[in-house]
Short mmCIF file of C-alpha atoms in Angstrom, two decimals:
data_model
loop_
_atom_site.label_atom_id
_atom_site.label_comp_id
_atom_site.label_asym_id
_atom_site.label_seq_id
_atom_site.Cartn_x
_atom_site.Cartn_y
_atom_site.Cartn_z
CA UNK A 242 10.30 -22.05 16.01
CA UNK A 243 11.42 -20.02 12.98
CA UNK A 244 8.72 -18.70 10.71
CA UNK A 245 9.85 -20.79 7.75
CA UNK A 246 9.61 -23.89 9.91
CA UNK A 247 6.08 -22.95 10.94
CA UNK A 248 5.12 -22.36 7.33
CA UNK A 249 6.50 -25.78 6.32
CA UNK A 250 4.37 -27.35 9.06
CA UNK A 251 1.30 -25.53 7.66
CA UNK A 252 2.17 -26.80 4.13
CA UNK A 253 2.39 -30.40 5.37
CA UNK A 254 -0.89 -30.02 7.11
CA UNK A 255 -2.40 -28.91 3.82
CA UNK A 256 -0.85 -31.70 1.80
CA UNK A 257 -2.50 -34.30 3.98
CA UNK A 258 -5.95 -32.88 3.01
CA UNK A 259 -5.18 -32.08 -0.60
CA UNK A 260 -5.10 -34.42 -3.61
CA UNK A 261 -1.41 -33.92 -4.36
CA UNK A 262 0.15 -36.83 -2.32
CA UNK A 263 -0.90 -39.79 -4.58
CA UNK A 264 -4.51 -38.68 -4.04
CA UNK A 265 -4.59 -40.52 -0.66
CA UNK A 266 -2.71 -38.14 1.53
CA UNK A 267 -5.25 -38.38 4.37
CA UNK A 268 -4.86 -42.16 4.59
CA UNK A 269 -1.02 -42.27 4.37
CA UNK A 270 0.84 -38.98 4.50
CA UNK A 271 -1.66 -37.56 7.02
CA UNK A 272 -1.04 -40.09 9.76
CA UNK A 273 0.61 -38.59 12.84
CA UNK A 274 3.57 -41.01 12.61
CA UNK A 275 4.40 -39.91 9.09
CA UNK A 276 3.78 -36.22 9.78
CA UNK A 277 5.74 -36.59 12.99
CA UNK A 278 8.75 -37.71 10.98
CA UNK A 279 8.56 -34.71 8.58
CA UNK A 280 7.99 -32.23 11.50
CA UNK A 281 11.03 -33.77 13.19
CA UNK A 282 13.00 -33.39 9.96
CA UNK A 283 12.06 -29.71 9.85
CA UNK A 284 13.08 -29.18 13.39
CA UNK A 285 16.27 -31.23 13.11
CA UNK A 286 15.23 -34.27 15.14
CA UNK A 287 13.38 -36.76 12.88
CA UNK A 288 13.89 -39.68 15.35
CA UNK A 289 12.10 -37.95 18.25
CA UNK A 290 9.47 -36.72 15.72
CA UNK A 291 8.72 -40.26 14.58
CA UNK A 292 8.55 -41.63 18.18
CA UNK A 293 6.26 -38.86 19.33
CA UNK A 294 4.11 -39.10 16.14
CA UNK A 295 3.75 -42.88 16.54
CA UNK A 296 2.67 -42.36 20.19
CA UNK A 297 0.03 -39.85 19.08
CA UNK A 298 -0.97 -42.21 16.30
CA UNK A 299 -2.00 -44.90 18.85
CA UNK A 300 -4.84 -42.62 20.09
CA UNK A 301 -6.41 -42.59 16.67
CA UNK A 302 -6.06 -46.24 15.70
CA UNK A 303 -9.81 -46.70 15.91
CA UNK A 304 -10.74 -43.29 14.43
CA UNK A 305 -13.21 -43.40 11.59
CA UNK A 306 -14.91 -40.70 9.61
CA UNK A 307 -18.25 -42.03 8.58
CA UNK A 308 -21.31 -40.25 7.26
CA UNK A 309 -19.45 -36.87 7.14
CA UNK A 310 -18.62 -36.97 10.79
CA UNK A 311 -15.06 -36.03 11.81
CA UNK A 312 -14.49 -36.61 15.57
CA UNK A 313 -10.86 -35.50 15.68
CA UNK A 314 -8.12 -34.19 13.46
CA UNK A 315 -5.29 -36.56 13.96
CA UNK A 316 -3.08 -34.68 11.39
CA UNK A 317 -3.11 -31.38 13.24
CA UNK A 318 -2.70 -33.25 16.52
CA UNK A 319 0.37 -35.06 15.11
CA UNK A 320 1.97 -31.89 13.74
CA UNK A 321 1.47 -29.63 16.81
CA UNK A 322 2.08 -32.42 19.35
CA UNK A 323 5.27 -33.45 17.76
CA UNK A 324 6.53 -29.84 17.40
CA UNK A 325 5.63 -29.17 21.03
CA UNK A 326 7.48 -32.26 22.25
CA UNK A 327 10.64 -31.44 20.32
CA UNK A 328 10.77 -27.71 21.12
CA UNK A 329 9.78 -27.87 24.79
CA UNK A 330 11.39 -31.14 25.75
CA UNK A 331 8.20 -32.82 26.79
CA UNK A 332 7.96 -36.61 26.75
CA UNK A 333 5.84 -38.46 24.17
CA UNK A 334 3.16 -39.15 26.77
CA UNK A 335 3.00 -35.54 27.86
CA UNK A 336 2.78 -34.35 24.27
CA UNK A 337 -0.14 -36.77 23.66
CA UNK A 338 -2.11 -35.05 26.45
CA UNK A 339 -1.51 -31.70 24.60
CA UNK A 340 -2.23 -33.09 21.10
CA UNK A 341 -5.73 -34.39 21.94
CA UNK A 342 -7.46 -30.96 22.43
CA UNK A 343 -5.55 -29.72 19.38
CA UNK A 344 -7.05 -32.55 17.44
CA UNK A 345 -10.56 -31.50 18.57
CA UNK A 346 -9.93 -27.94 17.45
CA UNK A 347 -8.83 -29.25 14.00
CA UNK A 348 -12.43 -30.41 13.34
CA UNK A 349 -13.34 -26.70 12.90
CA UNK A 350 -11.01 -26.51 9.82
CA UNK A 351 -12.62 -29.66 8.45
CA UNK A 352 -16.11 -28.17 8.70
CA UNK A 353 -14.89 -24.89 7.10
CA UNK A 354 -13.45 -27.02 4.27
CA UNK A 355 -16.81 -28.70 3.66
CA UNK A 356 -18.75 -25.43 3.70
CA UNK A 357 -16.27 -23.66 1.49
CA UNK A 358 -16.70 -26.30 -1.29
CA UNK A 359 -20.44 -25.59 -1.75
CA UNK A 360 -20.19 -22.35 -3.93
CA UNK A 361 -17.70 -24.09 -6.25
CA UNK A 362 -20.13 -26.91 -6.93
CA UNK A 363 -22.67 -24.38 -8.19
CA UNK A 364 -19.98 -22.60 -10.19
CA UNK A 365 -19.10 -25.86 -11.92
CA UNK A 366 -22.77 -26.44 -12.70
CA UNK A 367 -22.94 -22.97 -14.17
CA UNK A 368 -19.88 -23.65 -16.43
CA UNK A 369 -21.43 -26.97 -17.53
CA UNK A 370 -24.77 -25.36 -18.32
CA UNK A 371 -23.02 -22.74 -20.47
CA UNK A 372 -20.98 -25.35 -22.28
CA UNK A 373 -17.69 -24.03 -20.95
CA UNK A 374 -16.22 -27.48 -20.13
CA UNK A 375 -12.67 -26.07 -20.34
CA UNK A 376 -13.42 -23.91 -17.30
CA UNK A 377 -14.82 -26.58 -15.03
CA UNK A 378 -11.39 -27.33 -13.62
CA UNK A 379 -11.32 -23.83 -12.18
CA UNK A 380 -14.22 -24.75 -9.99
CA UNK A 381 -13.20 -28.25 -9.27
CA UNK A 382 -9.48 -27.78 -8.71
CA UNK A 383 -8.01 -24.30 -8.70
CA UNK A 384 -10.32 -22.31 -6.48
CA UNK A 385 -11.11 -25.07 -4.03
CA UNK A 386 -7.36 -25.80 -3.50
CA UNK A 387 -6.56 -22.12 -2.98
CA UNK A 388 -9.28 -21.86 -0.32
CA UNK A 389 -8.20 -25.19 1.24
CA UNK A 390 -4.62 -24.02 1.44
CA UNK A 391 -5.76 -20.83 3.19
CA UNK A 392 -7.89 -22.75 5.62
CA UNK A 393 -5.17 -25.25 6.53
CA UNK A 394 -1.85 -23.49 6.08
CA UNK A 395 -2.56 -20.23 7.86
CA UNK A 396 -4.01 -21.54 11.14
CA UNK A 397 -1.43 -24.33 11.41
CA UNK A 398 1.37 -21.89 10.79
CA UNK A 399 0.05 -19.47 13.42
CA UNK A 400 -0.32 -22.25 15.98
CA UNK A 401 3.14 -23.54 15.41
CA UNK A 402 4.74 -20.12 15.31
CA UNK A 403 2.98 -18.50 18.26
CA UNK A 404 1.54 -21.40 20.20
CA UNK A 405 4.68 -23.38 20.92
CA UNK A 406 6.27 -20.45 22.79
CA UNK A 407 3.10 -20.15 24.92
CA UNK A 408 3.27 -23.91 25.68
CA UNK A 409 6.97 -23.49 26.56
CA UNK A 410 6.13 -20.73 29.04
CA UNK A 411 3.44 -22.94 30.51
CA UNK A 412 5.79 -25.85 30.82
CA UNK A 413 8.38 -23.69 32.55
CA UNK A 414 5.74 -22.46 34.96
CA UNK A 415 4.62 -26.06 35.67
CA UNK A 416 8.05 -27.33 36.52
CA UNK A 417 8.21 -28.63 40.13
CA UNK A 418 4.47 -29.03 40.31
CA UNK A 419 2.26 -32.12 39.82
CA UNK A 420 0.85 -30.90 36.52
CA UNK A 421 3.45 -32.45 34.21
CA UNK A 422 3.27 -35.94 35.91
CA UNK A 423 -0.50 -35.76 35.57
CA UNK A 424 -0.22 -34.98 31.87
CA UNK A 425 2.25 -37.87 31.50
CA UNK A 426 -0.20 -40.26 33.20
CA UNK A 427 -3.14 -39.03 31.02
CA UNK A 428 -0.90 -39.38 27.94
CA UNK A 429 -0.08 -43.00 28.89
CA UNK A 430 -3.73 -43.88 29.17
CA UNK A 431 -5.00 -42.36 25.98
CA UNK A 432 -3.10 -44.71 23.59
CA UNK A 433 -4.78 -47.59 25.41
CA UNK A 434 -8.17 -46.08 24.47
CA UNK A 435 -7.14 -45.97 20.84
CA UNK A 436 -5.96 -49.56 20.91
CA UNK A 437 -9.30 -50.61 22.53
CA UNK A 438 -11.25 -48.81 19.79
CA UNK A 439 -9.22 -50.63 17.18
CA UNK A 440 -9.70 -53.95 18.94
CA UNK A 441 -13.48 -53.31 18.99
CA UNK A 442 -13.54 -52.90 15.24
CA UNK A 443 -11.28 -55.96 14.71
CA UNK A 444 -13.50 -58.28 16.69
CA UNK A 445 -16.63 -57.52 14.73
CA UNK A 446 -15.63 -59.67 11.78
CA UNK A 447 -13.31 -62.38 10.57
CA UNK A 448 -10.23 -60.23 11.21
CA UNK A 449 -10.11 -61.38 14.78
CA UNK A 450 -8.53 -64.66 13.65
CA UNK A 451 -5.73 -62.85 11.92
CA UNK A 452 -5.12 -60.76 14.96
CA UNK A 453 -4.41 -63.85 17.01
CA UNK A 454 -2.21 -65.27 14.20
CA UNK A 455 -0.11 -61.99 14.28
CA UNK A 456 0.08 -62.18 18.04
CA UNK A 457 1.44 -65.72 17.94
CA UNK A 458 3.98 -64.91 15.22
CA UNK A 459 5.37 -61.98 17.24
CA UNK A 460 5.32 -63.59 20.72
CA UNK A 461 6.31 -67.21 20.03
CA UNK A 462 8.18 -66.97 16.67
CA UNK A 463 9.90 -63.65 17.43
CA UNK A 464 9.24 -62.24 13.96
CA UNK A 465 9.69 -58.51 13.55
CA UNK A 466 6.99 -56.14 12.36
CA UNK A 467 8.29 -56.12 8.72
CA UNK A 468 8.06 -59.90 8.46
CA UNK A 469 4.60 -59.95 10.08
CA UNK A 470 3.41 -57.19 7.76
CA UNK A 471 4.61 -59.08 4.63
CA UNK A 472 2.90 -62.29 5.88
CA UNK A 473 -0.27 -60.36 6.69
CA UNK A 474 -0.38 -58.89 3.18
CA UNK A 475 0.03 -62.32 1.54
CA UNK A 476 -2.59 -63.86 3.85
CA UNK A 477 -4.96 -60.99 3.09
CA UNK A 478 -4.55 -61.59 -0.68
CA UNK A 479 -5.09 -65.28 -0.33
CA UNK A 480 -8.11 -64.73 1.96
CA UNK A 481 -9.75 -62.35 -0.50
CA UNK A 482 -9.15 -64.72 -3.48
CA UNK A 483 -10.69 -67.61 -1.63
CA UNK A 484 -13.64 -65.47 -0.49
CA UNK A 485 -14.23 -64.23 -4.07
CA UNK A 486 -14.02 -67.84 -5.46
CA UNK A 487 -16.58 -68.97 -2.80
CA UNK A 488 -18.93 -66.19 -3.75
CA UNK A 489 -18.70 -66.93 -7.42
CA UNK A 490 -19.48 -70.60 -6.83
CA UNK A 491 -22.62 -69.65 -5.00
#
């Protein structure tokens, strides 16, 4: 991987955590499937990038960050896993097995991000107490984003620039052994875990009925995902309106 490609991967990793992508980068832009497309675009193979990113995304379908906990960094896993698959020729399943530990390492950067924000909070309080309202943006936006960029861009760039070659050497050394088939088998199982976590969340509420409706639409009416998504959005709007009307009557 060229240095400029590694830097772009680091920038995309930062954008998923920053406020610049519509303010909701973590929930949209930061998904492995979306980042996989952009990483593939950087490396000249957006189709493979999207496929690998979507496969990695399946692991994290049930991932939730509640109460400040952050069990895994799906964004870093998506970027590094996709880049590894494209540059080393690994299958999507094999890339998944490599992406999982990378996602766990990414939690360290999240914790550094949280800790680094504390001094800027006190700095904003200081500006407010001194009546310098025009300087509060320095503590709330400028300095935190500079530190966040350093925490996210530099490590991701280094991993993509130096780490992929190391993985390539490991893959070459593993050819002809049972290691790669084992990684492929593990990678095939991990998405099932993500789906199971998502199903566990779905079956806790009324959403279970919509799941079965979607299943019937796909299996028996042969509707594609776009049609099912549009119908699901309309049903969700109608459901929320009826639910709000019922609560107002009570």
